[in-house]
XYZ file of C-alpha atoms in Angstrom:
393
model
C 0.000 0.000 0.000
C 1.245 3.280 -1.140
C 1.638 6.125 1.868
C -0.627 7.989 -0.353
C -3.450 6.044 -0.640
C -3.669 5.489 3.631
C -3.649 9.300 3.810
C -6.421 9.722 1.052
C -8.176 6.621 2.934
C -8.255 8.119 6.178
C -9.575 11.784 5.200
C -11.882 9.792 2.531
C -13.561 7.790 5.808
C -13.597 11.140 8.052
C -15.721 13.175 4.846
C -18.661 10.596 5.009
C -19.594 12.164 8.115
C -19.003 15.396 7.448
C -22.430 17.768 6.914
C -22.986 19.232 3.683
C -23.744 22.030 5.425
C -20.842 22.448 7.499
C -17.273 23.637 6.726
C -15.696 22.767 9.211
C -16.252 19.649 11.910
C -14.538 20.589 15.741
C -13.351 17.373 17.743
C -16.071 17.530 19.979
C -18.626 20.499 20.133
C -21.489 20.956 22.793
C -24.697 20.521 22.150
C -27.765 22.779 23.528
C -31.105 20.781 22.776
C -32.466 20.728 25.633
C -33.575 23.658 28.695
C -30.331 24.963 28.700
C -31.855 28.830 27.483
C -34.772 27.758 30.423
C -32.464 27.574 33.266
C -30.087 29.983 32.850
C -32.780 32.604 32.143
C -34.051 31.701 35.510
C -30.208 32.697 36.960
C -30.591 35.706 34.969
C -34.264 36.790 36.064
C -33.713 35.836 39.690
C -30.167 37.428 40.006
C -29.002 33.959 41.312
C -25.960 33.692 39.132
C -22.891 33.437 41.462
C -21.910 30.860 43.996
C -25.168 30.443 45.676
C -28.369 28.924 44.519
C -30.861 26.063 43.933
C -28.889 24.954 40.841
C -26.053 24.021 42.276
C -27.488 21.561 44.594
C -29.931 20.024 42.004
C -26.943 19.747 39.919
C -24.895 17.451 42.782
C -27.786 15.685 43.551
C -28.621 14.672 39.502
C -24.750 13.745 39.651
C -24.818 11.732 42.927
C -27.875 9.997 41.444
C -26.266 9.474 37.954
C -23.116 8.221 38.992
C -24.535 6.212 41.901
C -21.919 7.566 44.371
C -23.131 8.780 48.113
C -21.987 12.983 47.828
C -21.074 14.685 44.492
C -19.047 18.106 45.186
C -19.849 20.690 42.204
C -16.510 23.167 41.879
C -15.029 24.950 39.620
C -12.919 22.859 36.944
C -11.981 19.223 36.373
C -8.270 20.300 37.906
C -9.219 21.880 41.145
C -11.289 18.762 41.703
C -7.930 16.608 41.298
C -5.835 19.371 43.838
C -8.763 18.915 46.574
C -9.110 14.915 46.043
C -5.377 14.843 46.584
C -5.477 17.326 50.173
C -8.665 14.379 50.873
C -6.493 11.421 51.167
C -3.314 13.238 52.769
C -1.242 13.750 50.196
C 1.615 15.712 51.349
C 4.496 17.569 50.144
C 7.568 14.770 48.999
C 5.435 12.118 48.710
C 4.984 10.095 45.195
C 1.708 10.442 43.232
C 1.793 7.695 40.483
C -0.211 8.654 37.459
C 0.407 7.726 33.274
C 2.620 9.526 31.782
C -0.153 9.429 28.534
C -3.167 11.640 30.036
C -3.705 15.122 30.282
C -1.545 18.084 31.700
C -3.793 18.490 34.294
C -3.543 15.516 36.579
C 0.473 16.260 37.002
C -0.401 19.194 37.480
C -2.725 19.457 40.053
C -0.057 16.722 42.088
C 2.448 19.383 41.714
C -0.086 22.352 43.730
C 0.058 20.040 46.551
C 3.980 20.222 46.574
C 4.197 16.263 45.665
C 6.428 14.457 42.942
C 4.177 12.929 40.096
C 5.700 9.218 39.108
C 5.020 8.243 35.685
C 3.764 4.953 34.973
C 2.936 2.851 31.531
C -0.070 2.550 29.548
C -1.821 -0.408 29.015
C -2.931 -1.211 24.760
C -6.620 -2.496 25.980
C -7.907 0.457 27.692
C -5.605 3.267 27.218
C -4.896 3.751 30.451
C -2.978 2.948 33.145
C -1.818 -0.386 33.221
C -2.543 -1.920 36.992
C -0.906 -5.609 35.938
C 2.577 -3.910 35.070
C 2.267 -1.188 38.316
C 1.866 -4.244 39.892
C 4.810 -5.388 38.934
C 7.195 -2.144 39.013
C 5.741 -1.641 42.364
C 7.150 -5.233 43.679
C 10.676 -4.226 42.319
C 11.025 -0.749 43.545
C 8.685 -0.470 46.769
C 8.058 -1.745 50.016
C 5.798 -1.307 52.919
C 6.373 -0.320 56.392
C 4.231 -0.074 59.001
C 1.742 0.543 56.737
C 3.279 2.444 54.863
C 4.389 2.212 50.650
C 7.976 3.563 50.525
C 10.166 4.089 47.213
C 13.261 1.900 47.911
C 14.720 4.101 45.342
C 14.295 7.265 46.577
C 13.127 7.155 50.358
C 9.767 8.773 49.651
C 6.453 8.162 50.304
C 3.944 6.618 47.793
C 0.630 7.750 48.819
C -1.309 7.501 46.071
C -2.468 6.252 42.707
C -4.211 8.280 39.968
C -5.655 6.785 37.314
C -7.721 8.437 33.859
C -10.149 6.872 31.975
C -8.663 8.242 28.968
C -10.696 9.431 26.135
C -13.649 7.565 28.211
C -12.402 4.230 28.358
C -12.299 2.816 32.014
C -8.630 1.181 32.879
C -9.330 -2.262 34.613
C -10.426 -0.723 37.930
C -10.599 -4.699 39.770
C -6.811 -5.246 39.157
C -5.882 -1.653 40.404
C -7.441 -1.837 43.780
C -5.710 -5.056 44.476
C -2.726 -3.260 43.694
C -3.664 -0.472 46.025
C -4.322 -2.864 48.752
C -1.333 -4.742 48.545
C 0.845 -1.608 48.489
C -1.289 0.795 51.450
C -1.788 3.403 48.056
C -4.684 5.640 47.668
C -6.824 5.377 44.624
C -8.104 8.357 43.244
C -9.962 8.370 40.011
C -9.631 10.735 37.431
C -12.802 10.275 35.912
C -12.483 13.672 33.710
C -13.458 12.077 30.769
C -15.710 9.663 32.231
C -18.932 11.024 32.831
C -21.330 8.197 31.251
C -18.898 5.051 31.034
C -19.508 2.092 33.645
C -17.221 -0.631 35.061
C -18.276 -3.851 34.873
C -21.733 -2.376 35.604
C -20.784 -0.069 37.646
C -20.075 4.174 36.909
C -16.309 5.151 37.225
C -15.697 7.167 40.398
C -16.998 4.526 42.415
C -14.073 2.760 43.139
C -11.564 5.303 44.277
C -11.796 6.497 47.629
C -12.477 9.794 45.783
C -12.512 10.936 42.286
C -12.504 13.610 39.434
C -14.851 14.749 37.011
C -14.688 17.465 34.308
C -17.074 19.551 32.600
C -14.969 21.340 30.041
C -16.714 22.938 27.112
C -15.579 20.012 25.083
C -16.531 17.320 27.487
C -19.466 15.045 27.177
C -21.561 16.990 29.078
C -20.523 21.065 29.684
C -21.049 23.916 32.148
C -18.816 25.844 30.501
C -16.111 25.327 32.976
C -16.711 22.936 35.774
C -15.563 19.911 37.546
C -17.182 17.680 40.507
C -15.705 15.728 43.459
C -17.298 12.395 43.556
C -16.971 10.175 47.330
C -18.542 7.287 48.848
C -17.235 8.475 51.907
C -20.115 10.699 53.514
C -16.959 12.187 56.169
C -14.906 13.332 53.441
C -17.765 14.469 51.217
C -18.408 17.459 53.801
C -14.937 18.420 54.218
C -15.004 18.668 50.249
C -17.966 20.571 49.996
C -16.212 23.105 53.478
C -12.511 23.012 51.549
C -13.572 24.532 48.264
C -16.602 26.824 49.250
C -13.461 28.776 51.753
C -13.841 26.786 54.597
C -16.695 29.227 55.648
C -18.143 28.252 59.221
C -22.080 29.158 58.257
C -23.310 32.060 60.278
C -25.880 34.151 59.073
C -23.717 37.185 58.795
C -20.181 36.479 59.856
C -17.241 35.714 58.158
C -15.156 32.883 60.394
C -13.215 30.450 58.519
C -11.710 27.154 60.610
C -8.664 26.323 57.594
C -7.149 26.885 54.937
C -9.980 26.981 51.959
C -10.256 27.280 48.536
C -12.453 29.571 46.174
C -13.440 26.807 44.023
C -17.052 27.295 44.040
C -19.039 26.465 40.867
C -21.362 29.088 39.788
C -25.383 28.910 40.074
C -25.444 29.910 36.216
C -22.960 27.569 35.113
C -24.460 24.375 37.152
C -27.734 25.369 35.514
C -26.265 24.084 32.455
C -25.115 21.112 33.403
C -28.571 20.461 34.435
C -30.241 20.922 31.338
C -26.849 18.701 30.304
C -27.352 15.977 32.443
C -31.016 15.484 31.516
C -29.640 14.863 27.675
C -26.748 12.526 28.617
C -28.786 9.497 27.947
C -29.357 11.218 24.193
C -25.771 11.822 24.101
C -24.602 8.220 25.020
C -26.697 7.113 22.246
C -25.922 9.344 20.020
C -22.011 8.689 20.538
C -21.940 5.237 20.786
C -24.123 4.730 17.202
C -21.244 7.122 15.867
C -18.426 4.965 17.602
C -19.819 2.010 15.478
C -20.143 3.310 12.254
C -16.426 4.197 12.452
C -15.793 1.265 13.361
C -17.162 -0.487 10.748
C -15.775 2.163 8.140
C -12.551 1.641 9.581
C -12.307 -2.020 9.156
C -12.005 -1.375 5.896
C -8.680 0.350 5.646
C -5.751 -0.970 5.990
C -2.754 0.203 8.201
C -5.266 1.617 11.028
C -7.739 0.444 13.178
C -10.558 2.095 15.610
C -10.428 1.735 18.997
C -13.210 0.279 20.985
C -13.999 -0.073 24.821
C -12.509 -3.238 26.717
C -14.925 -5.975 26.782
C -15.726 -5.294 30.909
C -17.015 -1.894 30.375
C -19.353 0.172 28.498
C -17.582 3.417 27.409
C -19.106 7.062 26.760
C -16.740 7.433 23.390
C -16.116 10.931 24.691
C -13.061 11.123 21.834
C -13.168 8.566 19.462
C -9.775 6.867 18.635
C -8.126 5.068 15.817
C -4.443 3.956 15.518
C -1.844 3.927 12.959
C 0.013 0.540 12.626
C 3.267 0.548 13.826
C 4.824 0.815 10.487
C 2.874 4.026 9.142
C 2.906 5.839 12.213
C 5.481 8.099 10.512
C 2.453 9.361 8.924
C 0.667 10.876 11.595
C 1.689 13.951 10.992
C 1.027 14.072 7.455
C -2.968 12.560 8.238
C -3.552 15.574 10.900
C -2.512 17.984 8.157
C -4.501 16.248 5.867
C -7.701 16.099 7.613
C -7.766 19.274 9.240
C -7.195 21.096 5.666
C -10.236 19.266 4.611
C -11.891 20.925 7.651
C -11.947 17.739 9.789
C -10.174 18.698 13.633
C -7.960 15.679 14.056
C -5.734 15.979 17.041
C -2.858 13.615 18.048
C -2.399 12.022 21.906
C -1.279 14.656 24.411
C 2.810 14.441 24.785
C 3.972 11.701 27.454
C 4.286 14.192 30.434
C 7.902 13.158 31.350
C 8.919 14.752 28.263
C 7.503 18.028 29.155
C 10.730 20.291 30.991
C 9.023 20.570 34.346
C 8.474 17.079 34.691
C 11.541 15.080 32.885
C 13.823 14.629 36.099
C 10.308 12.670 37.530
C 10.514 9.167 38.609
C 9.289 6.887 36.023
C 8.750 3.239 34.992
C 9.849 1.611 31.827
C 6.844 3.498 29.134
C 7.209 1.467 26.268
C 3.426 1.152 25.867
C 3.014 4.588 26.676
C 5.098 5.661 23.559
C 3.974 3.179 21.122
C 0.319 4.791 21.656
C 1.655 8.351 21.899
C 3.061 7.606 18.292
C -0.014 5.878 16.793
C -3.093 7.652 18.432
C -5.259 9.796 16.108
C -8.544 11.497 17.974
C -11.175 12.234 15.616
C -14.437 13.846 15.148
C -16.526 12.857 18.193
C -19.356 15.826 18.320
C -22.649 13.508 19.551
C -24.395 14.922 16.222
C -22.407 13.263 13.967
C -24.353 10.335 15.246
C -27.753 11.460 15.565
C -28.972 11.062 11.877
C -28.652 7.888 12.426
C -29.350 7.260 15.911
């Protein structure tokens, strides 16, 4: 096969679901069907449009209901949700937060507020995530437990916890990683960013770390604009969430006494009015997506040199970003597919960089990421907007 004719394949695959009417198709655009206009007209009309008001509870409680966990913590962004899961469990400054080196900025980063050392770890080619069998492993070589206690043998520090991301909406395999985390006294937190809508073995992600993340980016499955959520089964340290990002404000009618050090990471009334109206569509949107997901899949299969990637046989994904991957021996080509596509007007995007690579992070412990760099070479996001699948939904 020439190098040509994958190229021209690709971008010839991506144009069947391109709109006539449309120039241009984003990655993944929100959509506004539903009483979206409603509710934040009622912010506007009542004045109710800042930290305070009946929105922002009815959006925690449609999220505690939805996700099945016992508190749901509405703040500001998908990253200050990761900083205040990470003060939760006691992560302190020096200790080791182990996380993939393939998943967004903001997970290292939001390690790096508290004052601890992210530790990269490898990728595993089923989910896309982290890979709990080889932590596993690395973990028995490098670590050991005192007292209760994970130490690196290497360095002397403290592992305290594990973060995990369901990456593009595909859970990792959550089973095998809290037997990990039990064997080695580490904290599982999930960061479920991309995760709103996909279930573990029957079960929604978030659920299985001690607490987790959420995101509700503009480009996420479900939006307020900016937003994130701190998901618990832990009742205790789903209060101290809620008192930690709304200042640490003692109520009082009228004074102003705060008992710690708090954060201003309040979500707006305005903004969890959307996600609302959002949350009453998700069950659209999860249709919508996954019809999408399988007519690229079956387009797909018929090119070859790249395949689409689909959700690991023990969970049902939300397809936030739709995947394919470049064999290993056209990967050169990536670059020459994104420019491709997106002069036809079709976003492609490749895999975020490995982290370690990035100049803050490259003198970071890490693991052997061979996995990790095979997918950051081959990984090709694509058109994932839930209209693209509603014509034929």
């Amino acid at each position: 096969m020439k190098q040509t004719n994958l190229v021209e394949n690709i971008v010839s695959v991506l144009k069947e679901f391109k709109p006539a009417d449309k120039d241009f198709i984003a990655l993944h655009e929100p959509s506004f069907q539903g009483n979206e206009w409603n509710y934040v007209k009622e912010c506007l009309d009542t004045g109710w449009v800042s930290s305070v008001g009946k929105f922002v509870d009815q959006f925690e409680e449609m999220l505690r209901e939805y996700t099945g966990v016992k508190r749901a913590v509405a703040v500001v962004n998908g990253t200050a949700a990761l900083h205040i899961c990470l003060k939760l469990v006691g992560v302190e400054r020096n200790d080791e937060v182990l996380l993939p080196a393939l998943t967004f900025i903001a997970t290292a980063n939001a390690i790096s507020y508290i004052g601890a050392v992210p530790h990269f770890v490898d990728s595993s080619l089923e989910t896309l995530g982290l890979d709990p069998k080889k932590l596993g492993e690395y973990l028995q070589e490098i670590a050991e437990v005192k007292n209760g206690v994970c130490y690196n043998k290497q360095t002397g520090r403290r592992i305290k916890a594990v973060v995990p991301m369901h990456t593009f909406g595909h859970p990792v395999d959550l089973d095998v990683l809290v037997e990990v985390c039990e064997r080695f006294k580490i904290e599982l937190i999930e960061d479920a960013a991309e995760s709103l809508g996909s279930f573990y073995k029957g079960r929604h992600t978030g659920n299985w770390g001690r607490v987790s993340a959420l995101s509700f980016n503009g480009n996420k499955i479900t939006t307020t604009g900016g937003g994130g959520a701190i998901l618990t089964n832990d009742e205790e340290l789903g209060r101290w969430a809620k008192h930690l990002t709304t200042t640490a404000k003692v109520p009082h009618k009228w004074e102003f006494v705060h008992d710690e050090i708090g954060y201003n990471y309040r979500l707006p009334n305005i903004n969890a009015a959307l996600g609302c109206a959002q949350l009453e569509k998700m069950p659209d949107f999860l249709k919508q997506k996954r019809v999408l997901a399988k007519l690229y899949q079956e387009a797909f299969s018929k090119v070859a040199g790249v395949s689409f990637f689909t959700e690991p046989n023990f969970a049902v994904s939300n397809y936030w970003l739709n995947v394919i991957r470049l064999s290993p021996e056209w990967s050169h080509l990536r670059k020459e597919i994104l420019q491709a596509s997106n002069d036809q007007g079709l976003m492609t995007r490749p895999v975020w960089k490995l982290l370690c690579d990035l100049p803050m992070y490259e003198g970071a412990p890490k693991m052997d990421l061979s996995v990790a760099r095979e997918l950051e070479d081959s990984i090709i996001n694509i058109p994932s907007s839930p209209y693209l699948g509603a014509a034929y939904a």
